[in-house]
Amino acid sequence: MAVQFPKHLKPIEPQGKALLQQERDKATFNSDSLKKYIYGNDYLEIRERILQILLADPLLSDKSHRYYNGRDIRFQKSLAAAKRLVELARIHKWNEEEVGMAEYLFDEPSAFRLHRSMFMPTIANQGTEEQKKLYLEPALKHEIIGCYAQTELGHGSNVRGLETTATYHLETQTFIINSPTLTSSKWWIGGLGVAANHAIVMARLITRGKDYGPHPFVVQIRNLENHEPLAGVVVGDIGPKFGFNTVDNGFILFDHMHVPHVALLARYSSVDKITGEYITPPNSKLAYGTMVYVRANIVLESRVVLARAATVAIRYSAVRSQGSDAANPKKLTNPDGTIKVVETPVLDYTMQQYRLFPIIAQAYACHFTGQEMHRMYHENQQKMSEGDFSYLADLHASSSGLKSLTTTLAVSAIEDCRRACGGHGYSLFSGLGQFYQDYLPKATWEGDNYLLTQQTTRYLLKTMRSVQSGKTKDKNATFSIEYISEYLANPQAKSHFTTVADLSNPEALLSAFKFRAAFLIEKAVYAIDIEQTSWNDMLVEIYRISRAHCQLVMVSNFLAAVFNNNKPVDATLCQALQRVAILFCLSTLEQETSDFLTSGYIVPAQALMIKQHFISVLKSIRPDVVALVDAFGFPDYLLNSALGENEGDVYEKMTAMAEKEPLNQSVVAEGYQNYIRPLIHGGKANWKFDNDGIARL
Amino acid sequence: MAVQFPKHLKPIEPQGKALLQQERDKATFNSDSLKKYIYGNDYLEIRERILQILLADPLLSDKSHRYYNGRDIRFQKSLAAAKRLVELARIHKWNEEEVGMAEYLFDEPSAFRLHRSMFMPTIANQGTEEQKKLYLEPALKHEIIGCYAQTELGHGSNVRGLETTATYHLETQTFIINSPTLTSSKWWIGGLGVAANHAIVMARLITRGKDYGPHPFVVQIRNLENHEPLAGVVVGDIGPKFGFNTVDNGFILFDHMHVPHVALLARYSSVDKITGEYITPPNSKLAYGTMVYVRANIVLESRVVLARAATVAIRYSAVRSQGSDAANPKKLTNPDGTIKVVETPVLDYTMQQYRLFPIIAQAYACHFTGQEMHRMYHENQQKMSEGDFSYLADLHASSSGLKSLTTTLAVSAIEDCRRACGGHGYSLFSGLGQFYQDYLPKATWEGDNYLLTQQTTRYLLKTMRSVQSGKTKDKNATFSIEYISEYLANPQAKSHFTTVADLSNPEALLSAFKFRAAFLIEKAVYAIDIEQTSWNDMLVEIYRISRAHCQLVMVSNFLAAVFNNNKPVDATLCQALQRVAILFCLSTLEQETSDFLTSGYIVPAQALMIKQHFISVLKSIRPDVVALVDAFGFPDYLLNSALGENEGDVYEKMTAMAEKEPLNQSVVAEGYQNYIRPLIHGGKANWKFDNDGIARL
């Protein structure tokens, strides 16, 4: 007999549903309008259409097993789902965007993920026409399944340290792929552990005795008939991880394995088949353009990660009532019209607002920044096609730092939101635990979040030197040049924060962020060029500079979007977003106060004013917070969270999910007979039992 | 056939073992001496003795299953281990400390944990002699197994909001335990889901129509003969959690269940059996003394949590080499005496030092603070026994904030260390993933880390008012009175940081922390008393004040221990610890710069000096970092980490652990036939195979 909750019991009044409705009624704007403004109708149409297909599919509609099962079962179920998604894509003739939407809504990384996101794009970008026919065509039909094998056991972020070699062997016209050491084992390769039969292997290309560094080779690794590893290959799964356990991250070692000449992806660089001569790639900056595109998407993804975490925590905080705020007690109207005092929703406590509201603001900041990155990407692609590369360096530098900053924000936000849910945040039913665990790697891949900042700052230091030396003629050529020039024109500038009203002035706020970033850059150039501080000793500062620059970019994009010409037409919407923008500026300012003080741009009295005023800015968006997360419109199917779903029936969901716990499928759980009874009945002689088994003591 | 790594391959040179040995050779002091200094010989003897018993036990010696299995298997294995630990305790006649050590080393929370840590102590402290005989004696023999049921589905931290009632029924001389709503279900109760047959239930005591608030009742919940729930009880497991999944956190609902009059733990308050009259407890402050003791232990536990996380990250960072620091390349002497340049261990990168070294310092700060708390606890107990309660309030207030601060630091440290291990930190083999997940609840239980700070700050505000108004006569009565008085005597004081040498002056550092804490307290009193700011609007500031006060306490304890009279005798040891103490002060100062600037105590130029000097302070302990973590002497058995174990054979461990992954027990993993083959062979007609299964493309 399974454990069941008594069906007649209801949660204490007021009910979550009523509380959420109160919040929705309070909002100053229409959250549906905001939803359309954020996503556009096309996106919403696709999301709804794909959602309905998934909900109707017996294999994909039920996510309930995810929280109860270990890796063994989850991995098998995930493989089954991945196969089903491939079939659905065929049936419905989904395009890239639709497949991506299905994966997003299904929300579980799978063994085939890297096949689609890395294996095929790499061949498409770096393969010749012959290679595309050979590898890409069967890959599109899933007749071969691939992965992307770069990272090694001993080398992650430093690609130049890779040990795997691919030595061209003239006699056989083959490359010999070899793993010379244990540390040269490819490691962390998604899809490799179980699923893939092909891999793009990054190996040091050696020909005619010379090492040309890492190059990509398409290597068949498993027998296509029976999936056994080919001769010379040792391959397997790297084992359990903190998250991502539905993916078979794998390892592979090669023992002098010969692969054909065609294996080297040869669109840019190649080896002459007959002579073995290395043919140098044309110097191309085009790849950097693509990186900007990928990173713009990561920023837009950060947006929905932040918003999703906030959705759960905000809705639950509207429902969860705890204690009473003496100065502002929560009152409820009884059906008979009388008023009674009830407990205060935790959303009314300033500390909770302080922890959560900035995350909502960050989500919107990422939204507007990601959109602007996309716009600039297209503008830059256009320029590059006309031979104008003047935007590229600035765009690429900012995109590196923004990837780092926004994914760092998103990682923190999930965990902060989980903790802000109190005890229940620790239940997997919150939906935030596995979400955190699966999202985390974003801070490491596509560029480690610390290393990336070196690219950003190196560019900014160069820009500072160029402006300082007068080499830069056009002071408005790029945003970086512009704000660095402004700073150099007046390095003793002071803030305009005289009254609290100034703290809501977009111009004044933007100026502060510009000054602070430029100040840090100037100080670093001085330390390196004049004081001869080593790059290594500057790493902490380098990280800070990238962060300061990217916070400025986000502030600038957000303010421009809601205060300038293209601001939303709907006035209530516009005003609400303006408050959120100001909140974003002030929460960032408050968090980074020491930089602003250290630069001399603000004085202690202003810092105190900011700190105090920030509390009232939190209050200014309090009526809108549920509507602000509602506007992201995450389907309950995606959230999979007892605490955060749309209806607010938190406690009914928690108990319903607890009923499904495998240990509850019998009122006396497995383990009792073997491990508990022997202890209790060890001194059995002492016990006498009533008829109903109650001990007489 | 299982997947196996080629046995002839070794990791790239230099080997981890050699790198760690270099680090150990570099240390300026003897890590064994430091180990004895930290723990004392008694502790080390017990640790070693218990360790050997566990290592020799077939059931307890192998922890390898922990990383591969889901909750189902882990829970059963954990129950088996818990039973075995009970047996070992009987066999070896372990005392409390020895049982605690075994649990610490085994390092996995179990279903019996709360029986020992909450059920029995509560009866011991709050039960009458009759109740101890009735409940405690069988509990000690594990004839009954108990848990502590306080938290409810709808109410966590706010005990006054509990809904469960215990109404005294004169006719039957029983209490009727009842759960009126779904939200009144007890929830999160460790040991309840599967194991316990008794519970201490916190329920609102109602007698003669009056509600006296929550009181503890000992309630039998399951049949002792067959473990079935008793009539009127619905009980089960609350389901999967982010961590702690070897514990059966449970829920329970009571439907008007009668329990005997003796169930109410009656040492302090009771109900007259005949009249039903409530007998008020004597006002006792003694319980606060116990809380100080519990919290001192939590601080000492934070110490080993911080140190353990740091041990893994520091050792791995000494082994993991990546890229090269151009200004300071790492050189290795070949066997033939020649020198070669190798990659730089990441421990040499300033950013890595910035991320990790402060954590080592925090571990030592917690060590000295925990020790001082123990000393003060005993001093206070002595005073209270003489009727002197003058220390209690100060001690209790600080202990609340210190619990909050040190567990918050420890939680962050595990995750920071995990991330500082790069990609491999994400593997469960790092030992840091499950460690983080299992340690996390410490930030919520024994007082939520945010709520607790209100206790600390409320006391500090009261102290400030008392000193300001002249009511406090003895300016040295407590540490808080002392530093608040110093501040009020000179609220315009400025720091003594003129040169970098001043930044290593213990007096100057201590003064800075005193000033900053007192400044924040004074500002808050002004805001509340004069500006009439509500308590709710002050919550963020209240949290900051508690943190500032407790950082000061830690700084003060650490500096006193290594600079004052009782400092270590061994000079090299003493100097090494002094550097660590300075690092602790400066890293805290650097992190909280904005407070120091805002208070006017330091000026921007000094903030810049601190920031720059901090980088050189990191370097000052660089030679000692491996020895500093070695001194904690964590057995490999405890660490269970491929990255952090003593020998440094990181890559051999990673591959050995990967071989045990269940998916690797066959070279073609489960799932291929059902989910991969059908896709690949969907278009089978296109394929032709070589003899060896290589596709002809």
GROMACS .gro file of N, CA and C in nm, chain A residues 264-368:
model
  315
  264LEU      N    1   4.137   1.515  -4.229
  264LEU     CA    2   4.171   1.652  -4.186
  264LEU      C    3   4.075   1.752  -4.251
  265LEU      N    4   3.999   1.822  -4.169
  265LEU     CA    5   3.905   1.920  -4.223
  265LEU      C    6   3.985   2.031  -4.291
  266ALA      N    7   3.966   2.044  -4.422
  266ALA     CA    8   4.068   2.112  -4.503
  266ALA      C    9   4.022   2.241  -4.570
  267ARG      N   10   3.915   2.299  -4.518
  267ARG     CA   11   3.872   2.423  -4.586
  267ARG      C   12   3.976   2.533  -4.567
  268TYR      N   13   4.035   2.542  -4.450
  268TYR     CA   14   4.132   2.650  -4.427
  268TYR      C   15   4.276   2.604  -4.440
  269SER      N   16   4.313   2.496  -4.375
  269SER     CA   17   4.450   2.451  -4.388
  269SER      C   18   4.447   2.304  -4.427
  270SER      N   19   4.551   2.260  -4.496
  270SER     CA   20   4.549   2.122  -4.543
  270SER      C   21   4.693   2.072  -4.561
  271VAL      N   22   4.702   1.943  -4.593
  271VAL     CA   23   4.832   1.881  -4.616
  271VAL      C   24   4.828   1.820  -4.756
  272ASP      N   25   4.929   1.851  -4.834
  272ASP     CA   26   4.932   1.794  -4.970
  272ASP      C   27   4.944   1.643  -4.960
  273LYS      N   28   4.853   1.576  -5.029
  273LYS     CA   29   4.845   1.430  -5.015
  273LYS      C   30   4.974   1.361  -5.058
  274ILE      N   31   5.033   1.411  -5.165
  274ILE     CA   32   5.152   1.346  -5.222
  274ILE      C   33   5.280   1.386  -5.151
  275THR      N   34   5.296   1.519  -5.129
  275THR     CA   35   5.424   1.567  -5.075
  275THR      C   36   5.423   1.578  -4.923
  276GLY      N   37   5.304   1.584  -4.866
  276GLY     CA   38   5.296   1.603  -4.721
  276GLY      C   39   5.319   1.748  -4.681
  277GLU      N   40   5.323   1.835  -4.775
  277GLU     CA   41   5.349   1.976  -4.744
  277GLU      C   42   5.227   2.038  -4.676
  278TYR      N   43   5.255   2.120  -4.577
  278TYR     CA   44   5.147   2.188  -4.505
  278TYR      C   45   5.105   2.311  -4.581
  279ILE      N   46   4.978   2.327  -4.601
  279ILE     CA   47   4.928   2.443  -4.673
  279ILE      C   48   4.861   2.539  -4.574
  280THR      N   49   4.923   2.656  -4.559
  280THR     CA   50   4.883   2.753  -4.457
  280THR      C   51   4.745   2.809  -4.485
  281PRO      N   52   4.666   2.826  -4.378
  281PRO     CA   53   4.532   2.883  -4.399
  281PRO      C   54   4.540   3.030  -4.434
  282PRO      N   55   4.446   3.079  -4.515
  282PRO     CA   56   4.437   3.223  -4.533
  282PRO      C   57   4.399   3.286  -4.400
  283ASN      N   58   4.455   3.401  -4.372
  283ASN     CA   59   4.424   3.467  -4.247
  283ASN      C   60   4.280   3.518  -4.251
  284SER      N   61   4.195   3.460  -4.170
  284SER     CA   62   4.055   3.498  -4.176
  284SER      C   63   4.005   3.548  -4.043
  285LYS      N   64   3.941   3.663  -4.048
  285LYS     CA   65   3.881   3.716  -3.927
  285LYS      C   66   3.733   3.678  -3.918
  286LEU      N   67   3.688   3.606  -4.021
  286LEU     CA   68   3.545   3.579  -4.026
  286LEU      C   69   3.498   3.496  -3.908
  287ALA      N   70   3.586   3.406  -3.858
  287ALA     CA   71   3.547   3.319  -3.747
  287ALA      C   72   3.508   3.401  -3.625
  288TYR      N   73   3.572   3.516  -3.607
  288TYR     CA   74   3.539   3.599  -3.491
  288TYR      C   75   3.396   3.649  -3.497
  289GLY      N   76   3.349   3.673  -3.617
  289GLY     CA   77   3.210   3.715  -3.634
  289GLY      C   78   3.115   3.610  -3.580
  290THR      N   79   3.142   3.485  -3.614
  290THR     CA   80   3.057   3.376  -3.567
  290THR      C   81   3.057   3.368  -3.415
  291MET      N   82   3.175   3.388  -3.356
  291MET     CA   83   3.183   3.384  -3.210
  291MET      C   84   3.093   3.488  -3.146
  292VAL      N   85   3.086   3.606  -3.207
  292VAL     CA   86   2.997   3.711  -3.155
  292VAL      C   87   2.853   3.661  -3.156
  293TYR      N   88   2.817   3.594  -3.264
  293TYR     CA   89   2.681   3.542  -3.278
  293TYR      C   90   2.652   3.439  -3.168
  294VAL      N   91   2.745   3.345  -3.151
  294VAL     CA   92   2.728   3.242  -3.048
  294VAL      C   93   2.714   3.307  -2.911
  295ARG      N   94   2.795   3.407  -2.886
  295ARG     CA   95   2.793   3.471  -2.754
  295ARG      C   96   2.668   3.557  -2.732
  296ALA      N   97   2.620   3.618  -2.839
  296ALA     CA   98   2.493   3.691  -2.827
  296ALA      C   99   2.384   3.595  -2.783
  297ASN      N  100   2.389   3.475  -2.839
  297ASN     CA  101   2.289   3.375  -2.800
  297ASN      C  102   2.308   3.331  -2.656
  298ILE      N  103   2.432   3.322  -2.612
  298ILE     CA  104   2.455   3.286  -2.472
  298ILE      C  105   2.400   3.395  -2.379
  299VAL      N  106   2.417   3.520  -2.418
  299VAL     CA  107   2.363   3.629  -2.337
  299VAL      C  108   2.210   3.621  -2.332
  300LEU      N  109   2.149   3.593  -2.447
  300LEU     CA  110   2.004   3.579  -2.449
  300LEU      C  111   1.959   3.457  -2.369
  301GLU      N  112   2.043   3.355  -2.368
  301GLU     CA  113   2.010   3.238  -2.286
  301GLU      C  114   2.023   3.275  -2.137
  302SER      N  115   2.126   3.352  -2.100
  302SER     CA  116   2.141   3.396  -1.961
  302SER      C  117   2.013   3.466  -1.915
  303ARG      N  118   1.957   3.545  -2.006
  303ARG     CA  119   1.832   3.615  -1.978
  303ARG      C  120   1.725   3.519  -1.930
  304VAL      N  121   1.703   3.410  -2.003
  304VAL     CA  122   1.595   3.320  -1.963
  304VAL      C  123   1.634   3.234  -1.843
  305VAL      N  124   1.762   3.214  -1.823
  305VAL     CA  125   1.806   3.142  -1.702
  305VAL      C  126   1.777   3.228  -1.579
  306LEU      N  127   1.818   3.353  -1.585
  306LEU     CA  128   1.791   3.446  -1.476
  306LEU      C  129   1.641   3.457  -1.450
  307ALA      N  130   1.565   3.474  -1.558
  307ALA     CA  131   1.421   3.495  -1.543
  307ALA      C  132   1.353   3.370  -1.490
  308ARG      N  133   1.400   3.255  -1.533
  308ARG     CA  134   1.338   3.131  -1.487
  308ARG      C  135   1.362   3.109  -1.338
  309ALA      N  136   1.485   3.130  -1.295
  309ALA     CA  137   1.515   3.117  -1.152
  309ALA      C  138   1.432   3.217  -1.072
  310ALA      N  139   1.425   3.340  -1.124
  310ALA     CA  140   1.348   3.443  -1.054
  310ALA      C  141   1.200   3.409  -1.051
  311THR      N  142   1.149   3.350  -1.158
  311THR     CA  143   1.007   3.313  -1.163
  311THR      C  144   0.972   3.222  -1.046
  312VAL      N  145   1.054   3.121  -1.026
  312VAL     CA  146   1.027   3.026  -0.917
  312VAL      C  147   1.033   3.097  -0.781
  313ALA      N  148   1.140   3.171  -0.759
  313ALA     CA  149   1.160   3.231  -0.627
  313ALA      C  150   1.058   3.342  -0.599
  314ILE      N  151   1.025   3.420  -0.701
  314ILE     CA  152   0.930   3.531  -0.681
  314ILE      C  153   0.790   3.477  -0.654
  315ARG      N  154   0.747   3.383  -0.735
  315ARG     CA  155   0.611   3.330  -0.714
  315ARG      C  156   0.601   3.262  -0.578
  316TYR      N  157   0.700   3.182  -0.545
  316TYR     CA  158   0.694   3.113  -0.416
  316TYR      C  159   0.699   3.214  -0.300
  317SER      N  160   0.777   3.319  -0.317
  317SER     CA  161   0.786   3.419  -0.211
  317SER      C  162   0.656   3.498  -0.194
  318ALA      N  163   0.575   3.499  -0.298
  318ALA     CA  164   0.443   3.564  -0.287
  318ALA      C  165   0.346   3.475  -0.211
  319VAL      N  166   0.370   3.344  -0.218
  319VAL     CA  167   0.281   3.248  -0.153
  319VAL      C  168   0.325   3.218  -0.010
  320ARG      N  169   0.456   3.204   0.006
  320ARG     CA  170   0.511   3.165   0.136
  320ARG      C  171   0.497   3.280   0.236
  321SER      N  172   0.421   3.254   0.341
  321SER     CA  173   0.399   3.359   0.440
  321SER      C  174   0.466   3.317   0.570
  322GLN      N  175   0.526   3.412   0.635
  322GLN     CA  176   0.609   3.378   0.750
  322GLN      C  177   0.616   3.497   0.844
  323GLY      N  178   0.565   3.482   0.963
  323GLY     CA  179   0.573   3.590   1.060
  323GLY      C  180   0.492   3.710   1.016
  324SER      N  181   0.521   3.824   1.076
  324SER     CA  182   0.442   3.942   1.043
  324SER      C  183   0.532   4.064   1.055
  325ASP      N  184   0.519   4.152   0.957
  325ASP     CA  185   0.592   4.277   0.962
  325ASP      C  186   0.509   4.375   1.044
  326ALA      N  187   0.552   4.401   1.167
  326ALA     CA  188   0.472   4.478   1.261
  326ALA      C  189   0.429   4.613   1.203
  327ALA      N  190   0.519   4.677   1.128
  327ALA     CA  191   0.490   4.811   1.078
  327ALA      C  192   0.393   4.809   0.959
  328ASN      N  193   0.375   4.692   0.900
  328ASN     CA  194   0.296   4.686   0.779
  328ASN      C  195   0.231   4.548   0.767
  329PRO      N  196   0.139   4.517   0.857
  329PRO     CA  197   0.083   4.382   0.860
  329PRO      C  198  -0.001   4.353   0.736
  330LYS      N  199   0.001   4.227   0.695
  330LYS     CA  200  -0.074   4.185   0.577
  330LYS      C  201  -0.219   4.159   0.619
  331LYS      N  202  -0.312   4.219   0.546
  331LYS     CA  203  -0.452   4.204   0.581
  331LYS      C  204  -0.528   4.134   0.470
  332LEU      N  205  -0.629   4.058   0.510
  332LEU     CA  206  -0.707   3.983   0.414
  332LEU      C  207  -0.854   4.009   0.441
  333THR      N  208  -0.929   4.026   0.334
  333THR     CA  209  -1.073   4.048   0.351
  333THR      C  210  -1.144   3.913   0.355
  334ASN      N  211  -1.217   3.888   0.463
  334ASN     CA  212  -1.296   3.765   0.473
  334ASN      C  213  -1.415   3.773   0.378
  335PRO      N  214  -1.476   3.656   0.350
  335PRO     CA  215  -1.595   3.656   0.264
  335PRO      C  216  -1.705   3.749   0.318
  336ASP      N  217  -1.712   3.762   0.451
  336ASP     CA  218  -1.817   3.849   0.508
  336ASP      C  219  -1.776   3.996   0.511
  337GLY      N  220  -1.664   4.027   0.449
  337GLY     CA  221  -1.625   4.167   0.440
  337GLY      C  222  -1.537   4.216   0.555
  338THR      N  223  -1.527   4.136   0.661
  338THR     CA  224  -1.439   4.176   0.771
  338THR      C  225  -1.293   4.155   0.730
  339ILE      N  226  -1.207   4.220   0.805
  339ILE     CA  227  -1.064   4.215   0.773
  339ILE      C  228  -0.992   4.130   0.878
  340LYS      N  229  -0.903   4.043   0.833
  340LYS     CA  230  -0.820   3.977   0.935
  340LYS      C  231  -0.673   3.989   0.898
  341VAL      N  232  -0.590   3.988   1.001
  341VAL     CA  233  -0.445   3.997   0.979
  341VAL      C  234  -0.392   3.856   0.957
  342VAL      N  235  -0.318   3.838   0.849
  342VAL     CA  236  -0.256   3.708   0.823
  342VAL      C  237  -0.105   3.725   0.820
  343GLU      N  238  -0.035   3.614   0.804
  343GLU     CA  239   0.110   3.624   0.800
  343GLU      C  240   0.156   3.699   0.675
  344THR      N  241   0.275   3.753   0.683
  344THR     CA  242   0.327   3.836   0.575
  344THR      C  243   0.398   3.749   0.471
  345PRO      N  244   0.364   3.766   0.342
  345PRO     CA  245   0.440   3.694   0.239
  345PRO      C  246   0.587   3.738   0.244
  346VAL      N  247   0.676   3.645   0.231
  346VAL     CA  248   0.817   3.683   0.248
  346VAL      C  249   0.862   3.786   0.145
  347LEU      N  250   0.788   3.797   0.036
  347LEU     CA  251   0.818   3.896  -0.066
  347LEU      C  252   0.813   4.039  -0.011
  348ASP      N  253   0.744   4.057   0.100
  348ASP     CA  254   0.735   4.190   0.160
  348ASP      C  255   0.855   4.225   0.248
  349TYR      N  256   0.938   4.126   0.276
  349TYR     CA  257   1.056   4.157   0.358
  349TYR      C  258   1.167   4.214   0.270
  350THR      N  259   1.223   4.324   0.317
  350THR     CA  260   1.324   4.394   0.238
  350THR      C  261   1.442   4.304   0.202
  351MET      N  262   1.481   4.217   0.294
  351MET     CA  263   1.596   4.132   0.265
  351MET      C  264   1.567   4.040   0.146
  352GLN      N  265   1.445   3.990   0.141
  352GLN     CA  266   1.407   3.904   0.029
  352GLN      C  267   1.406   3.985  -0.102
  353GLN      N  268   1.358   4.107  -0.095
  353GLN     CA  269   1.358   4.194  -0.213
  353GLN      C  270   1.500   4.222  -0.258
  354TYR      N  271   1.586   4.246  -0.160
  354TYR     CA  272   1.726   4.275  -0.188
  354TYR      C  273   1.794   4.157  -0.257
  355ARG      N  274   1.752   4.037  -0.216
  355ARG     CA  275   1.814   3.917  -0.276
  355ARG      C  276   1.757   3.887  -0.414
  356LEU      N  277   1.630   3.918  -0.437
  356LEU     CA  278   1.565   3.869  -0.560
  356LEU      C  279   1.543   3.973  -0.669
  357PHE      N  280   1.505   4.094  -0.631
  357PHE     CA  281   1.465   4.189  -0.736
  357PHE      C  282   1.580   4.222  -0.834
  358PRO      N  283   1.704   4.236  -0.784
  358PRO     CA  284   1.812   4.263  -0.881
  358PRO      C  285   1.825   4.153  -0.987
  359ILE      N  286   1.784   4.032  -0.953
  359ILE     CA  287   1.794   3.923  -1.051
  359ILE      C  288   1.694   3.944  -1.165
  360ILE      N  289   1.576   3.992  -1.130
  360ILE     CA  290   1.480   4.026  -1.236
  360ILE      C  291   1.540   4.133  -1.327
  361ALA      N  292   1.600   4.233  -1.264
  361ALA     CA  293   1.659   4.343  -1.342
  361ALA      C  294   1.772   4.292  -1.431
  362GLN      N  295   1.850   4.198  -1.379
  362GLN     CA  296   1.959   4.142  -1.460
  362GLN      C  297   1.903   4.067  -1.581
  363ALA      N  298   1.792   3.999  -1.562
  363ALA     CA  299   1.731   3.927  -1.674
  363ALA      C  300   1.696   4.024  -1.787
  364TYR      N  301   1.634   4.136  -1.749
  364TYR     CA  302   1.598   4.235  -1.851
  364TYR      C  303   1.722   4.302  -1.912
  365ALA      N  304   1.822   4.323  -1.830
  365ALA     CA  305   1.946   4.382  -1.882
  365ALA      C  306   2.008   4.288  -1.986
  366CYS      N  307   2.006   4.160  -1.958
  366CYS     CA  308   2.059   4.062  -2.054
  366CYS      C  309   1.974   4.060  -2.181
  367HIS      N  310   1.845   4.076  -2.164
  367HIS     CA  311   1.757   4.078  -2.282
  367HIS      C  312   1.797   4.189  -2.378
  368PHE      N  313   1.805   4.311  -2.325
  368PHE     CA  314   1.835   4.423  -2.414
  368PHE      C  315   1.978   4.418  -2.466
   0.00000   0.00000   0.00000
